[in-house]
Amino acid sequence: MNEELVKHLVRIKEMIETTIEIVRADGQETLAPRKIENHSKIKKVSTHIDFSKPIRPFVKQHAVGMNGSKKFTLLLAHLAGGDHKKNVPLDEIQKCWTRMTAKSLLGMKFNRFYSAEAKNNDWVNTEKSGLYHLRPSWKEIFDEGR
């Protein structure tokens, strides 16, 4: 059985060497580069965000492709109506989040780490325990690179 295997391997090696010679002799022809398509969802966000839209369609429209801290900021932005001065209780944010864990909406369970990460990114702030407000840089959540 080993002899048969060796014979097959020798034939394969010869075929590979022949193929390499053909390719080298035909050096003028090069393979066309493969097209690589980007299938990721790219969303364009207009400078105007409609906070009058009900919360579920608002989240469904904007939360695609966002991580947890961005989704936290997005939810806070809607609850605050985009107002930097309006404080929103964490319990209210968590309550809204819990009603929207479907994949087409937020797609994940609430985690308090999201609020800490949003604060680290300077998108939200809290001056009193449990009350969050938007920072002027909160719209960075729509940037692809962040």
Short mmCIF file of N, CA and C in Angstrom, two decimals:
data_model
loop_
_atom_site.label_atom_id
_atom_site.label_comp_id
_atom_site.label_asym_id
_atom_site.label_seq_id
_atom_site.Cartn_x
_atom_site.Cartn_y
_atom_site.Cartn_z
N MET A 1 0.82 -1.19 0.00
CA MET A 1 0.00 0.00 0.00
C MET A 1 0.86 1.26 0.00
N ASN A 2 1.97 1.25 0.70
CA ASN A 2 2.87 2.40 0.71
C ASN A 2 3.45 2.68 -0.66
N GLU A 3 3.72 1.61 -1.43
CA GLU A 3 4.27 1.78 -2.77
C GLU A 3 3.27 2.50 -3.67
N GLU A 4 1.99 2.16 -3.54
CA GLU A 4 0.95 2.82 -4.34
C GLU A 4 0.87 4.30 -3.97
N LEU A 5 0.91 4.57 -2.70
CA LEU A 5 0.86 5.95 -2.23
C LEU A 5 2.04 6.75 -2.76
N VAL A 6 3.22 6.17 -2.74
CA VAL A 6 4.42 6.84 -3.24
C VAL A 6 4.27 7.11 -4.74
N LYS A 7 3.75 6.14 -5.49
CA LYS A 7 3.55 6.32 -6.93
C LYS A 7 2.60 7.48 -7.20
N HIS A 8 1.50 7.54 -6.45
CA HIS A 8 0.53 8.63 -6.62
C HIS A 8 1.15 9.98 -6.28
N LEU A 9 1.92 10.02 -5.22
CA LEU A 9 2.56 11.27 -4.83
C LEU A 9 3.58 11.72 -5.88
N VAL A 10 4.30 10.79 -6.46
CA VAL A 10 5.26 11.13 -7.51
C VAL A 10 4.52 11.69 -8.72
N ARG A 11 3.39 11.08 -9.08
CA ARG A 11 2.60 11.59 -10.21
C ARG A 11 2.07 12.99 -9.91
N ILE A 12 1.60 13.20 -8.69
CA ILE A 12 1.10 14.53 -8.31
C ILE A 12 2.21 15.56 -8.39
N LYS A 13 3.39 15.19 -7.91
CA LYS A 13 4.54 16.10 -7.96
C LYS A 13 4.87 16.45 -9.40
N GLU A 14 4.87 15.46 -10.29
CA GLU A 14 5.16 15.71 -11.71
C GLU A 14 4.12 16.63 -12.33
N MET A 15 2.86 16.41 -11.97
CA MET A 15 1.78 17.26 -12.50
C MET A 15 1.95 18.70 -12.02
N ILE A 16 2.31 18.88 -10.77
CA ILE A 16 2.52 20.23 -10.23
C ILE A 16 3.68 20.91 -10.93
N GLU A 17 4.78 20.18 -11.11
CA GLU A 17 5.95 20.76 -11.80
C GLU A 17 5.61 21.14 -13.23
N THR A 18 4.85 20.30 -13.92
CA THR A 18 4.43 20.61 -15.29
C THR A 18 3.56 21.85 -15.31
N THR A 19 2.65 21.96 -14.36
CA THR A 19 1.76 23.12 -14.28
C THR A 19 2.57 24.39 -14.02
N ILE A 20 3.56 24.32 -13.16
CA ILE A 20 4.40 25.48 -12.88
C ILE A 20 5.16 25.90 -14.12
N GLU A 21 5.69 24.95 -14.88
CA GLU A 21 6.40 25.27 -16.12
C GLU A 21 5.49 25.96 -17.12
N ILE A 22 4.26 25.48 -17.24
CA ILE A 22 3.30 26.09 -18.17
C ILE A 22 3.01 27.52 -17.76
N VAL A 23 2.81 27.73 -16.48
CA VAL A 23 2.51 29.09 -15.99
C VAL A 23 3.70 30.01 -16.24
N ARG A 24 4.91 29.56 -15.99
CA ARG A 24 6.10 30.39 -16.21
C ARG A 24 6.28 30.70 -17.69
N ALA A 25 6.04 29.72 -18.56
CA ALA A 25 6.19 29.92 -20.00
C ALA A 25 5.14 30.89 -20.52
N ASP A 26 4.03 30.92 -19.86
CA ASP A 26 2.92 31.78 -20.29
C ASP A 26 2.90 33.04 -19.42
N GLY A 27 4.08 33.56 -19.08
CA GLY A 27 4.23 34.67 -18.14
C GLY A 27 3.52 35.95 -18.52
N GLN A 28 3.22 36.16 -19.81
CA GLN A 28 2.56 37.40 -20.21
C GLN A 28 1.14 37.47 -19.66
N GLU A 29 0.52 36.33 -19.55
CA GLU A 29 -0.86 36.33 -19.05
C GLU A 29 -0.83 36.29 -17.53
N THR A 30 -1.47 37.26 -16.95
CA THR A 30 -1.55 37.27 -15.49
C THR A 30 -3.00 37.09 -15.09
N LEU A 31 -3.18 36.60 -13.93
CA LEU A 31 -4.53 36.42 -13.44
C LEU A 31 -5.15 37.77 -13.12
N ALA A 32 -6.42 37.91 -13.42
CA ALA A 32 -7.13 39.14 -13.09
C ALA A 32 -7.30 39.21 -11.58
N PRO A 33 -7.11 40.39 -11.01
CA PRO A 33 -7.29 40.51 -9.56
C PRO A 33 -8.74 40.21 -9.18
N ARG A 34 -8.90 39.56 -8.04
CA ARG A 34 -10.24 39.23 -7.58
C ARG A 34 -10.94 40.47 -7.08
N LYS A 35 -12.22 40.53 -7.37
CA LYS A 35 -13.02 41.63 -6.86
C LYS A 35 -13.41 41.30 -5.43
N ILE A 36 -13.14 42.23 -4.57
CA ILE A 36 -13.53 42.04 -3.17
C ILE A 36 -14.63 43.05 -2.88
N GLU A 37 -15.78 42.52 -2.58
CA GLU A 37 -16.91 43.41 -2.31
C GLU A 37 -17.08 43.57 -0.81
N ASN A 38 -17.41 44.76 -0.44
CA ASN A 38 -17.66 45.04 0.97
C ASN A 38 -19.15 44.87 1.21
N HIS A 39 -19.50 43.84 1.96
CA HIS A 39 -20.90 43.56 2.21
C HIS A 39 -21.38 44.15 3.53
N SER A 40 -20.53 44.89 4.21
CA SER A 40 -20.96 45.45 5.49
C SER A 40 -21.99 46.54 5.24
N LYS A 41 -22.83 46.72 6.22
CA LYS A 41 -23.87 47.73 6.09
C LYS A 41 -23.27 49.09 6.40
N ILE A 42 -23.28 49.95 5.41
CA ILE A 42 -22.76 51.30 5.60
C ILE A 42 -23.96 52.23 5.62
N LYS A 43 -24.05 52.99 6.67
CA LYS A 43 -25.19 53.87 6.77
C LYS A 43 -24.73 55.31 6.77
N LYS A 44 -25.45 56.12 6.10
CA LYS A 44 -25.18 57.55 6.08
C LYS A 44 -26.14 58.20 7.06
N VAL A 45 -25.62 59.03 7.91
CA VAL A 45 -26.45 59.72 8.88
C VAL A 45 -26.47 61.19 8.50
N SER A 46 -27.66 61.68 8.32
CA SER A 46 -27.76 63.09 8.00
C SER A 46 -27.45 63.90 9.25
N THR A 47 -27.16 65.17 9.05
CA THR A 47 -26.85 66.01 10.21
C THR A 47 -28.10 66.24 11.06
N HIS A 48 -29.27 66.06 10.46
CA HIS A 48 -30.51 66.22 11.21
C HIS A 48 -31.01 64.85 11.67
N ILE A 49 -31.18 64.69 12.96
CA ILE A 49 -31.68 63.45 13.51
C ILE A 49 -33.07 63.73 14.06
N ASP A 50 -34.04 62.93 13.63
CA ASP A 50 -35.44 63.15 13.98
C ASP A 50 -35.77 62.51 15.33
N PHE A 51 -35.74 63.32 16.39
CA PHE A 51 -36.03 62.81 17.73
C PHE A 51 -37.53 62.69 17.97
N SER A 52 -38.36 63.21 17.06
CA SER A 52 -39.80 63.07 17.22
C SER A 52 -40.28 61.68 16.78
N LYS A 53 -39.42 60.95 16.10
CA LYS A 53 -39.75 59.59 15.66
C LYS A 53 -39.89 58.70 16.90
N PRO A 54 -40.87 57.78 16.90
CA PRO A 54 -40.98 56.86 18.05
C PRO A 54 -39.67 56.11 18.28
N ILE A 55 -39.45 55.72 19.52
CA ILE A 55 -38.14 55.20 19.92
C ILE A 55 -37.75 53.92 19.19
N ARG A 56 -38.70 53.00 18.98
CA ARG A 56 -38.34 51.74 18.32
C ARG A 56 -37.88 51.94 16.87
N PRO A 57 -38.63 52.68 16.04
CA PRO A 57 -38.13 52.93 14.68
C PRO A 57 -36.83 53.74 14.67
N PHE A 58 -36.69 54.65 15.63
CA PHE A 58 -35.47 55.45 15.75
C PHE A 58 -34.27 54.54 15.98
N VAL A 59 -34.41 53.63 16.93
CA VAL A 59 -33.32 52.70 17.25
C VAL A 59 -33.07 51.77 16.07
N LYS A 60 -34.13 51.27 15.47
CA LYS A 60 -33.97 50.35 14.33
C LYS A 60 -33.22 51.02 13.18
N GLN A 61 -33.48 52.30 12.97
CA GLN A 61 -32.82 53.04 11.89
C GLN A 61 -31.35 53.29 12.17
N HIS A 62 -31.02 53.64 13.40
CA HIS A 62 -29.66 54.12 13.69
C HIS A 62 -28.73 53.11 14.36
N ALA A 63 -29.24 52.08 15.02
CA ALA A 63 -28.39 51.21 15.84
C ALA A 63 -27.66 50.12 15.06
N VAL A 64 -27.92 49.98 13.76
CA VAL A 64 -27.29 48.92 12.97
C VAL A 64 -25.77 49.08 12.99
N GLY A 65 -25.08 48.02 13.38
CA GLY A 65 -23.62 48.02 13.38
C GLY A 65 -22.96 48.71 14.56
N MET A 66 -23.74 49.18 15.52
CA MET A 66 -23.16 49.86 16.68
C MET A 66 -22.84 48.86 17.79
N ASN A 67 -21.84 49.22 18.60
CA ASN A 67 -21.54 48.41 19.78
C ASN A 67 -22.41 48.88 20.95
N GLY A 68 -22.25 48.25 22.10
CA GLY A 68 -23.10 48.54 23.25
C GLY A 68 -23.02 49.97 23.75
N SER A 69 -21.82 50.55 23.81
CA SER A 69 -21.69 51.92 24.33
C SER A 69 -22.31 52.93 23.36
N LYS A 70 -22.21 52.66 22.06
CA LYS A 70 -22.85 53.55 21.08
C LYS A 70 -24.36 53.45 21.18
N LYS A 71 -24.87 52.23 21.37
CA LYS A 71 -26.31 52.04 21.50
C LYS A 71 -26.83 52.71 22.77
N PHE A 72 -26.04 52.64 23.85
CA PHE A 72 -26.41 53.32 25.08
C PHE A 72 -26.55 54.82 24.83
N THR A 73 -25.57 55.39 24.14
CA THR A 73 -25.57 56.82 23.83
C THR A 73 -26.74 57.17 22.92
N LEU A 74 -27.02 56.32 21.94
CA LEU A 74 -28.14 56.55 21.02
C LEU A 74 -29.46 56.58 21.78
N LEU A 75 -29.64 55.63 22.68
CA LEU A 75 -30.86 55.57 23.46
C LEU A 75 -30.99 56.79 24.37
N LEU A 76 -29.90 57.18 25.00
CA LEU A 76 -29.90 58.38 25.83
C LEU A 76 -30.23 59.61 25.00
N ALA A 77 -29.67 59.69 23.80
CA ALA A 77 -29.93 60.83 22.92
C ALA A 77 -31.41 60.94 22.60
N HIS A 78 -32.06 59.83 22.32
CA HIS A 78 -33.49 59.88 22.01
C HIS A 78 -34.29 60.27 23.24
N LEU A 79 -33.97 59.67 24.38
CA LEU A 79 -34.71 59.99 25.61
C LEU A 79 -34.53 61.44 26.03
N ALA A 80 -33.36 62.00 25.73
CA ALA A 80 -33.09 63.41 26.07
C ALA A 80 -33.52 64.34 24.94
N GLY A 81 -33.96 63.79 23.84
CA GLY A 81 -34.36 64.62 22.70
C GLY A 81 -33.19 65.36 22.08
N GLY A 82 -31.99 64.85 22.27
CA GLY A 82 -30.79 65.49 21.73
C GLY A 82 -30.29 66.65 22.57
N ASP A 83 -30.96 66.93 23.69
CA ASP A 83 -30.61 68.06 24.55
C ASP A 83 -29.45 67.68 25.48
N HIS A 84 -28.36 68.44 25.42
CA HIS A 84 -27.18 68.17 26.24
C HIS A 84 -27.42 68.43 27.73
N LYS A 85 -28.40 69.25 28.03
CA LYS A 85 -28.61 69.65 29.43
C LYS A 85 -29.61 68.75 30.16
N LYS A 86 -30.35 67.94 29.41
CA LYS A 86 -31.38 67.11 30.03
C LYS A 86 -30.77 65.85 30.64
N ASN A 87 -31.05 65.64 31.92
CA ASN A 87 -30.58 64.44 32.62
C ASN A 87 -31.62 63.33 32.48
N VAL A 88 -31.15 62.13 32.22
CA VAL A 88 -32.02 60.96 32.09
C VAL A 88 -31.56 59.91 33.10
N PRO A 89 -32.48 59.41 33.92
CA PRO A 89 -32.10 58.39 34.91
C PRO A 89 -31.66 57.09 34.23
N LEU A 90 -30.66 56.47 34.79
CA LEU A 90 -30.15 55.20 34.26
C LEU A 90 -31.25 54.14 34.25
N ASP A 91 -32.11 54.16 35.26
CA ASP A 91 -33.21 53.18 35.31
C ASP A 91 -34.13 53.31 34.10
N GLU A 92 -34.38 54.54 33.67
CA GLU A 92 -35.24 54.76 32.49
C GLU A 92 -34.57 54.23 31.22
N ILE A 93 -33.27 54.46 31.10
CA ILE A 93 -32.52 53.96 29.94
C ILE A 93 -32.55 52.43 29.93
N GLN A 94 -32.31 51.85 31.09
CA GLN A 94 -32.30 50.38 31.20
C GLN A 94 -33.68 49.80 30.90
N LYS A 95 -34.73 50.46 31.37
CA LYS A 95 -36.09 50.00 31.14
C LYS A 95 -36.42 50.00 29.64
N CYS A 96 -36.04 51.08 28.95
CA CYS A 96 -36.27 51.16 27.50
C CYS A 96 -35.46 50.09 26.78
N TRP A 97 -34.22 49.93 27.20
CA TRP A 97 -33.33 48.94 26.56
C TRP A 97 -33.93 47.54 26.67
N THR A 98 -34.42 47.20 27.86
CA THR A 98 -34.96 45.87 28.11
C THR A 98 -36.13 45.55 27.19
N ARG A 99 -36.87 46.56 26.77
CA ARG A 99 -38.00 46.33 25.86
C ARG A 99 -37.56 46.20 24.41
N MET A 100 -36.26 46.41 24.13
CA MET A 100 -35.79 46.41 22.73
C MET A 100 -34.60 45.49 22.51
N THR A 101 -34.61 44.30 23.08
CA THR A 101 -33.47 43.39 22.92
C THR A 101 -33.56 42.54 21.66
N ALA A 102 -34.61 42.70 20.85
CA ALA A 102 -34.74 41.94 19.60
C ALA A 102 -33.56 42.25 18.69
N LYS A 103 -33.18 41.27 17.86
CA LYS A 103 -32.02 41.45 16.96
C LYS A 103 -32.19 42.64 16.03
N SER A 104 -33.41 42.93 15.62
CA SER A 104 -33.63 44.04 14.69
C SER A 104 -33.56 45.40 15.39
N LEU A 105 -33.50 45.40 16.71
CA LEU A 105 -33.40 46.66 17.45
C LEU A 105 -32.02 46.77 18.11
N LEU A 106 -31.93 46.54 19.41
CA LEU A 106 -30.63 46.65 20.08
C LEU A 106 -29.85 45.34 20.03
N GLY A 107 -30.55 44.22 19.99
CA GLY A 107 -29.91 42.93 19.76
C GLY A 107 -29.05 42.39 20.88
N MET A 108 -29.11 42.97 22.06
CA MET A 108 -28.30 42.48 23.18
C MET A 108 -28.92 42.92 24.49
N LYS A 109 -28.57 42.21 25.56
CA LYS A 109 -29.06 42.58 26.88
C LYS A 109 -28.29 43.80 27.38
N PHE A 110 -28.93 44.55 28.27
CA PHE A 110 -28.30 45.73 28.85
C PHE A 110 -27.15 45.32 29.76
N ASN A 111 -26.08 46.10 29.72
CA ASN A 111 -24.92 45.87 30.58
C ASN A 111 -24.43 47.24 31.04
N ARG A 112 -24.23 47.41 32.32
CA ARG A 112 -23.80 48.72 32.85
C ARG A 112 -22.41 49.13 32.35
N PHE A 113 -21.68 48.19 31.83
CA PHE A 113 -20.38 48.50 31.23
C PHE A 113 -20.55 49.48 30.06
N TYR A 114 -21.68 49.38 29.33
CA TYR A 114 -21.91 50.25 28.18
C TYR A 114 -21.91 51.73 28.59
N SER A 115 -22.51 52.03 29.73
CA SER A 115 -22.55 53.43 30.19
C SER A 115 -21.15 53.90 30.56
N ALA A 116 -20.37 53.04 31.19
CA ALA A 116 -19.00 53.41 31.57
C ALA A 116 -18.14 53.65 30.32
N GLU A 117 -18.30 52.79 29.32
CA GLU A 117 -17.52 52.94 28.08
C GLU A 117 -17.95 54.19 27.32
N ALA A 118 -19.24 54.49 27.31
CA ALA A 118 -19.72 55.72 26.66
C ALA A 118 -19.16 56.95 27.38
N LYS A 119 -19.05 56.86 28.68
CA LYS A 119 -18.47 57.96 29.47
C LYS A 119 -16.97 58.09 29.16
N ASN A 120 -16.27 56.96 29.03
CA ASN A 120 -14.84 56.98 28.69
C ASN A 120 -14.60 57.60 27.32
N ASN A 121 -15.55 57.43 26.40
CA ASN A 121 -15.42 57.99 25.06
C ASN A 121 -15.90 59.44 24.98
N ASP A 122 -16.32 60.01 26.11
CA ASP A 122 -16.78 61.39 26.21
C ASP A 122 -18.07 61.64 25.40
N TRP A 123 -18.92 60.62 25.31
CA TRP A 123 -20.20 60.79 24.64
C TRP A 123 -21.29 61.14 25.64
N VAL A 124 -21.13 60.68 26.88
CA VAL A 124 -22.10 60.97 27.94
C VAL A 124 -21.33 61.34 29.20
N ASN A 125 -22.06 61.90 30.15
CA ASN A 125 -21.45 62.21 31.44
C ASN A 125 -22.51 62.06 32.51
N THR A 126 -22.07 61.93 33.72
CA THR A 126 -22.97 61.87 34.86
C THR A 126 -22.37 62.72 35.98
N GLU A 127 -23.18 63.61 36.50
CA GLU A 127 -22.70 64.44 37.61
C GLU A 127 -23.30 63.96 38.92
N LYS A 128 -24.51 63.40 38.84
CA LYS A 128 -25.14 62.76 39.99
C LYS A 128 -25.26 61.29 39.67
N SER A 129 -25.10 60.48 40.67
CA SER A 129 -25.17 59.04 40.48
C SER A 129 -26.51 58.64 39.86
N GLY A 130 -26.45 57.92 38.75
CA GLY A 130 -27.66 57.41 38.10
C GLY A 130 -28.34 58.37 37.15
N LEU A 131 -27.79 59.58 36.95
CA LEU A 131 -28.36 60.54 36.01
C LEU A 131 -27.35 60.84 34.91
N TYR A 132 -27.73 60.59 33.68
CA TYR A 132 -26.82 60.77 32.54
C TYR A 132 -27.31 61.88 31.63
N HIS A 133 -26.34 62.58 31.04
CA HIS A 133 -26.66 63.57 30.01
C HIS A 133 -25.64 63.46 28.88
N LEU A 134 -26.03 63.97 27.72
CA LEU A 134 -25.17 63.90 26.53
C LEU A 134 -24.03 64.89 26.62
N ARG A 135 -22.92 64.56 26.02
CA ARG A 135 -21.80 65.48 25.85
C ARG A 135 -21.87 66.02 24.42
N PRO A 136 -21.27 67.18 24.15
CA PRO A 136 -21.32 67.73 22.79
C PRO A 136 -20.76 66.79 21.72
N SER A 137 -19.87 65.90 22.10
CA SER A 137 -19.24 65.00 21.12
C SER A 137 -20.04 63.72 20.89
N TRP A 138 -21.26 63.63 21.38
CA TRP A 138 -22.01 62.38 21.32
C TRP A 138 -22.28 61.91 19.89
N LYS A 139 -22.31 62.80 18.93
CA LYS A 139 -22.61 62.39 17.54
C LYS A 139 -21.47 61.60 16.91
N GLU A 140 -20.34 61.50 17.60
CA GLU A 140 -19.24 60.65 17.12
C GLU A 140 -19.65 59.19 17.04
N ILE A 141 -20.74 58.83 17.69
CA ILE A 141 -21.19 57.43 17.63
C ILE A 141 -21.54 57.01 16.21
N PHE A 142 -21.80 57.97 15.34
CA PHE A 142 -22.15 57.66 13.96
C PHE A 142 -20.92 57.52 13.06
N ASP A 143 -19.74 57.88 13.58
CA ASP A 143 -18.51 57.74 12.80
C ASP A 143 -18.14 56.27 12.71
N GLU A 144 -17.77 55.82 11.52
CA GLU A 144 -17.43 54.41 11.30
C GLU A 144 -16.18 53.99 12.07
N GLY A 145 -15.20 54.87 12.18
CA GLY A 145 -13.92 54.51 12.78
C GLY A 145 -13.91 54.41 14.29
N ARG A 146 -14.88 54.96 14.97
CA ARG A 146 -14.88 54.98 16.44
C ARG A 146 -15.43 53.74 17.04
#
